[in-house]
Amino acid sequence: MTSTRPTLLLVHGAWHRPAVWDRLRAELDVLGYQTRAVDLPTSGPDARGGMQDDAAAVRKEIAAIGGPVVVVAHSYGGIPVSEAATGLSEVEHLVYLAAYQLDRGESMFSFHGVPDPVETDVLVPITGDPRTAFYGDLSDADADTAISQLADQRLRACVDRVNEPAWRSIPSTYIVCTNDQAIPVPLQEKMADRATSVRRLESSHSPFLSRPVELAALLDEIVTARG
């Protein structure tokens, strides 16, 4: 086990913003962790760029920390993290929280067997019911608040492909959210097979909102056990 406690770098998913991590960050603070949350440029009121721009934002935050880092990626956030962390010696562990742990040449669309659209420089709307997909175990009031904070998302981020994924050279843990309605559990399990270790959490897609205490404790276990 590494003796120096790392900073946890938190990377949000599509349509979300860094503030979605606030509840979890408060619990990690209680446990004595320093945290930072990346602001991905493809998601927000002025959404721009593609997955490589998100990866650049992740690399910038890792460089700013200036010490050992464990990166925690949620949902889409796993894609730019896999792209960004390759070759960065300060990144000690990757945690994919119901996240896309993609391999070489894969994009979110290709992983789901969806063909690339002709036009990618557009915003992609949320399909279906975000209450059910993202926030199934939140109270109605908390879910309404979370939905009100969803942002625009660039389509290009979903079709850009990973080059050399960081998890091939950096140890990783996949956290399967067993009640997830956004990324089906069988698909999570398929990606979890790529990770060094696998943990499971009985939660919907957003345990940082619905189960922050339990998630913080699980992350502490993962950090403590990292090689």
Tab-separated table of C-alpha atoms in Angstrom:
chain	number	residue	atom	x	y	z
A	1	MET	CA	0.000	0.000	0.000
A	2	THR	CA	1.188	3.527	-0.819
A	3	SER	CA	1.701	5.592	2.347
A	4	THR	CA	0.847	9.061	0.986
A	5	ARG	CA	-2.883	9.725	0.902
A	6	PRO	CA	-3.844	10.761	-2.620
A	7	THR	CA	-6.121	13.556	-3.727
A	8	LEU	CA	-9.359	12.280	-5.247
A	9	LEU	CA	-10.117	13.837	-8.621
A	10	LEU	CA	-13.830	13.561	-9.442
A	11	VAL	CA	-14.981	13.562	-13.073
A	12	HIS	CA	-18.691	13.991	-13.789
A	13	GLY	CA	-20.734	12.431	-16.567
A	14	ALA	CA	-22.659	13.789	-19.536
A	15	TRP	CA	-25.225	16.544	-18.940
A	16	HIS	CA	-23.868	17.085	-15.444
A	17	ARG	CA	-21.708	19.721	-13.747
A	18	PRO	CA	-19.016	19.559	-11.042
A	19	ALA	CA	-21.474	20.541	-8.281
A	20	VAL	CA	-23.095	17.107	-8.587
A	21	TRP	CA	-20.212	15.837	-6.431
A	22	ASP	CA	-20.821	18.243	-3.518
A	23	ARG	CA	-22.514	15.752	-1.178
A	24	LEU	CA	-19.792	13.162	-1.735
A	25	ARG	CA	-17.029	15.736	-1.337
A	26	ALA	CA	-18.438	16.714	2.058
A	27	GLU	CA	-18.317	13.078	3.192
A	28	LEU	CA	-14.805	12.581	1.833
A	29	ASP	CA	-13.741	15.704	3.689
A	30	VAL	CA	-14.945	14.099	6.918
A	31	LEU	CA	-12.718	11.123	6.103
A	32	GLY	CA	-9.744	13.433	5.621
A	33	TYR	CA	-9.480	13.460	1.830
A	34	GLN	CA	-8.611	16.375	-0.390
A	35	THR	CA	-10.808	16.436	-3.495
A	36	ARG	CA	-11.074	18.326	-6.750
A	37	ALA	CA	-13.876	18.202	-9.327
A	38	VAL	CA	-13.215	18.639	-13.040
A	39	ASP	CA	-15.378	20.939	-15.141
A	40	LEU	CA	-15.744	19.137	-18.480
A	41	PRO	CA	-16.138	21.618	-21.343
A	42	THR	CA	-18.506	19.430	-23.383
A	43	SER	CA	-21.187	19.751	-20.691
A	44	GLY	CA	-22.602	23.056	-19.525
A	45	PRO	CA	-24.355	26.257	-20.551
A	46	ASP	CA	-21.563	26.960	-23.064
A	47	ALA	CA	-20.858	23.362	-24.071
A	48	ARG	CA	-18.032	23.094	-26.597
A	49	GLY	CA	-15.500	20.708	-28.097
A	50	GLY	CA	-15.308	16.944	-27.873
A	51	MET	CA	-13.887	14.146	-25.779
A	52	GLN	CA	-10.294	15.251	-26.360
A	53	ASP	CA	-11.148	18.650	-24.871
A	54	ASP	CA	-12.543	16.890	-21.814
A	55	ALA	CA	-9.396	14.766	-21.594
A	56	ALA	CA	-7.292	17.929	-21.711
A	57	ALA	CA	-9.319	19.357	-18.811
A	58	VAL	CA	-8.693	16.183	-16.797
A	59	ARG	CA	-4.955	16.300	-17.512
A	60	LYS	CA	-4.830	19.952	-16.463
A	61	GLU	CA	-6.431	19.151	-13.103
A	62	ILE	CA	-4.097	16.211	-12.516
A	63	ALA	CA	-1.102	18.456	-13.191
A	64	ALA	CA	-2.468	21.125	-10.828
A	65	ILE	CA	-2.708	18.665	-7.936
A	66	GLY	CA	1.014	18.053	-8.013
A	67	GLY	CA	0.985	14.787	-6.086
A	68	PRO	CA	-0.544	11.308	-6.001
A	69	VAL	CA	-4.025	11.147	-7.510
A	70	VAL	CA	-6.859	8.641	-7.597
A	71	VAL	CA	-9.301	9.533	-10.361
A	72	VAL	CA	-12.987	8.727	-9.863
A	73	ALA	CA	-15.005	8.858	-13.077
A	74	HIS	CA	-18.762	8.607	-13.403
A	75	SER	CA	-20.667	7.451	-16.488
A	76	TYR	CA	-19.402	9.281	-19.627
A	77	GLY	CA	-16.551	10.684	-17.515
A	78	GLY	CA	-14.792	7.337	-17.766
A	79	ILE	CA	-14.045	7.989	-21.444
A	80	PRO	CA	-11.958	11.179	-21.121
A	81	VAL	CA	-10.323	9.755	-17.985
A	82	SER	CA	-9.148	6.677	-19.896
A	83	GLU	CA	-7.781	8.975	-22.581
A	84	ALA	CA	-6.245	11.535	-20.212
A	85	ALA	CA	-4.436	9.493	-17.590
A	86	THR	CA	-2.264	7.348	-19.864
A	87	GLY	CA	1.397	7.887	-19.085
A	88	LEU	CA	0.797	10.059	-15.997
A	89	SER	CA	2.859	8.582	-13.169
A	90	GLU	CA	1.065	10.613	-10.490
A	91	VAL	CA	-2.199	8.750	-11.180
A	92	GLU	CA	-2.113	5.740	-8.855
A	93	HIS	CA	-5.564	4.276	-9.399
A	94	LEU	CA	-8.654	4.719	-11.543
A	95	VAL	CA	-12.188	4.203	-10.240
A	96	TYR	CA	-14.961	3.724	-12.803
A	97	LEU	CA	-18.286	4.443	-11.087
A	98	ALA	CA	-20.979	3.009	-13.383
A	99	ALA	CA	-18.684	4.486	-16.018
A	100	TYR	CA	-17.589	3.752	-19.573
A	101	GLN	CA	-14.341	1.819	-19.316
A	102	LEU	CA	-13.681	1.701	-23.042
A	103	ASP	CA	-10.900	0.000	-24.969
A	104	ARG	CA	-8.797	1.140	-27.915
A	105	GLY	CA	-10.855	2.514	-30.777
A	106	GLU	CA	-14.147	2.496	-28.869
A	107	SER	CA	-16.557	5.380	-28.357
A	108	MET	CA	-19.751	5.506	-26.342
A	109	PHE	CA	-21.741	5.074	-29.550
A	110	SER	CA	-19.633	2.202	-30.891
A	111	PHE	CA	-19.792	0.387	-27.546
A	112	HIS	CA	-23.584	0.450	-27.801
A	113	GLY	CA	-23.489	-0.542	-31.479
A	114	VAL	CA	-24.814	2.841	-32.610
A	115	PRO	CA	-23.459	4.227	-35.916
A	116	ASP	CA	-21.775	7.624	-35.890
A	117	PRO	CA	-24.110	10.438	-36.935
A	118	VAL	CA	-23.253	12.570	-39.954
A	119	GLU	CA	-23.348	15.775	-37.915
A	120	THR	CA	-21.591	15.758	-34.546
A	121	ASP	CA	-21.105	19.455	-33.797
A	122	VAL	CA	-24.494	19.753	-32.139
A	123	LEU	CA	-26.013	19.363	-28.687
A	124	VAL	CA	-27.500	16.004	-27.779
A	125	PRO	CA	-30.771	15.973	-25.840
A	126	ILE	CA	-31.435	13.695	-22.893
A	127	THR	CA	-33.613	10.856	-24.084
A	128	GLY	CA	-36.212	9.118	-21.961
A	129	ASP	CA	-36.895	9.968	-18.337
A	130	PRO	CA	-33.892	11.304	-16.377
A	131	ARG	CA	-35.758	10.790	-13.102
A	132	THR	CA	-35.805	7.052	-13.701
A	133	ALA	CA	-32.493	6.761	-15.528
A	134	PHE	CA	-30.283	8.833	-13.233
A	135	TYR	CA	-32.020	9.354	-9.900
A	136	GLY	CA	-34.192	6.322	-9.184
A	137	ASP	CA	-33.364	6.168	-5.477
A	138	LEU	CA	-33.566	9.890	-4.721
A	139	SER	CA	-36.545	11.559	-3.094
A	140	ASP	CA	-38.837	13.414	-5.474
A	141	ALA	CA	-37.594	16.762	-4.168
A	142	ASP	CA	-33.926	15.836	-4.554
A	143	ALA	CA	-34.536	14.350	-7.992
A	144	ASP	CA	-36.333	17.505	-9.119
A	145	THR	CA	-33.383	19.590	-7.936
A	146	ALA	CA	-30.900	17.346	-9.739
A	147	ILE	CA	-32.905	17.439	-12.967
A	148	SER	CA	-33.088	21.237	-12.812
A	149	GLN	CA	-29.278	21.345	-12.789
A	150	LEU	CA	-28.734	19.211	-15.889
A	151	ALA	CA	-26.864	21.009	-18.665
A	152	ASP	CA	-26.375	20.883	-22.415
A	153	GLN	CA	-24.101	18.150	-23.776
A	154	ARG	CA	-22.045	18.069	-26.966
A	155	LEU	CA	-22.718	15.104	-29.223
A	156	ARG	CA	-19.111	14.854	-30.423
A	157	ALA	CA	-18.017	13.664	-26.977
A	158	CYS	CA	-20.108	10.537	-27.500
A	159	VAL	CA	-18.537	9.589	-30.844
A	160	ASP	CA	-14.861	10.447	-30.258
A	161	ARG	CA	-12.807	7.280	-29.822
A	162	VAL	CA	-10.285	6.316	-27.167
A	163	ASN	CA	-6.683	5.928	-28.326
A	164	GLU	CA	-4.616	4.170	-25.630
A	165	PRO	CA	-6.740	3.599	-22.485
A	166	ALA	CA	-5.057	4.375	-19.178
A	167	TRP	CA	-6.543	1.331	-17.433
A	168	ARG	CA	-4.224	-0.888	-19.474
A	169	SER	CA	-1.266	0.513	-17.511
A	170	ILE	CA	-2.845	1.891	-14.295
A	171	PRO	CA	-4.707	-0.300	-11.752
A	172	SER	CA	-8.455	0.241	-11.779
A	173	THR	CA	-11.589	-0.602	-9.827
A	174	TYR	CA	-15.037	-0.778	-11.396
A	175	ILE	CA	-18.022	-0.002	-9.152
A	176	VAL	CA	-21.146	-1.656	-10.546
A	177	CYS	CA	-24.317	0.166	-9.509
A	178	THR	CA	-26.709	-2.758	-9.291
A	179	ASN	CA	-29.971	-0.774	-9.627
A	180	ASP	CA	-28.744	1.423	-12.467
A	181	GLN	CA	-31.315	2.248	-15.147
A	182	ALA	CA	-28.961	4.375	-17.300
A	183	ILE	CA	-26.176	1.873	-18.073
A	184	PRO	CA	-27.651	-1.631	-17.846
A	185	VAL	CA	-25.915	-3.868	-15.340
A	186	PRO	CA	-24.883	-6.463	-17.991
A	187	LEU	CA	-23.021	-3.717	-19.858
A	188	GLN	CA	-21.413	-2.530	-16.638
A	189	GLU	CA	-20.308	-6.089	-15.923
A	190	LYS	CA	-18.821	-6.346	-19.423
A	191	MET	CA	-16.705	-3.269	-18.775
A	192	ALA	CA	-15.916	-4.353	-15.227
A	193	ASP	CA	-14.156	-7.401	-16.696
A	194	ARG	CA	-11.497	-4.936	-17.889
A	195	ALA	CA	-10.793	-3.597	-14.405
A	196	THR	CA	-8.222	-4.864	-11.914
A	197	SER	CA	-10.939	-5.301	-9.286
A	198	VAL	CA	-14.709	-4.969	-9.062
A	199	ARG	CA	-16.971	-3.686	-6.294
A	200	ARG	CA	-20.757	-3.448	-6.240
A	201	LEU	CA	-23.080	-0.872	-4.756
A	202	GLU	CA	-26.829	-1.319	-4.410
A	203	SER	CA	-27.777	2.013	-5.903
A	204	SER	CA	-29.097	3.754	-8.973
A	205	HIS	CA	-26.872	5.624	-11.423
A	206	SER	CA	-26.005	8.488	-9.043
A	207	PRO	CA	-24.880	7.181	-5.635
A	208	PHE	CA	-22.935	10.398	-4.967
A	209	LEU	CA	-26.379	11.964	-4.496
A	210	SER	CA	-28.387	9.081	-3.045
A	211	ARG	CA	-25.742	7.269	-0.958
A	212	PRO	CA	-22.828	9.652	-0.406
A	213	VAL	CA	-21.826	8.245	2.994
A	214	GLU	CA	-21.705	4.676	1.702
A	215	LEU	CA	-19.903	5.702	-1.487
A	216	ALA	CA	-17.313	7.711	0.459
A	217	ALA	CA	-16.639	4.688	2.676
A	218	LEU	CA	-16.273	2.444	-0.368
A	219	LEU	CA	-13.834	4.856	-2.018
A	220	ASP	CA	-11.853	4.951	1.223
A	221	GLU	CA	-11.644	1.153	1.147
A	222	ILE	CA	-10.475	1.213	-2.470
A	223	VAL	CA	-7.843	3.858	-1.788
A	224	THR	CA	-6.596	2.060	1.324
A	225	ALA	CA	-6.295	-1.245	-0.547
A	226	ARG	CA	-4.683	0.100	-3.711
A	227	GLY	CA	-1.387	-1.424	-4.690
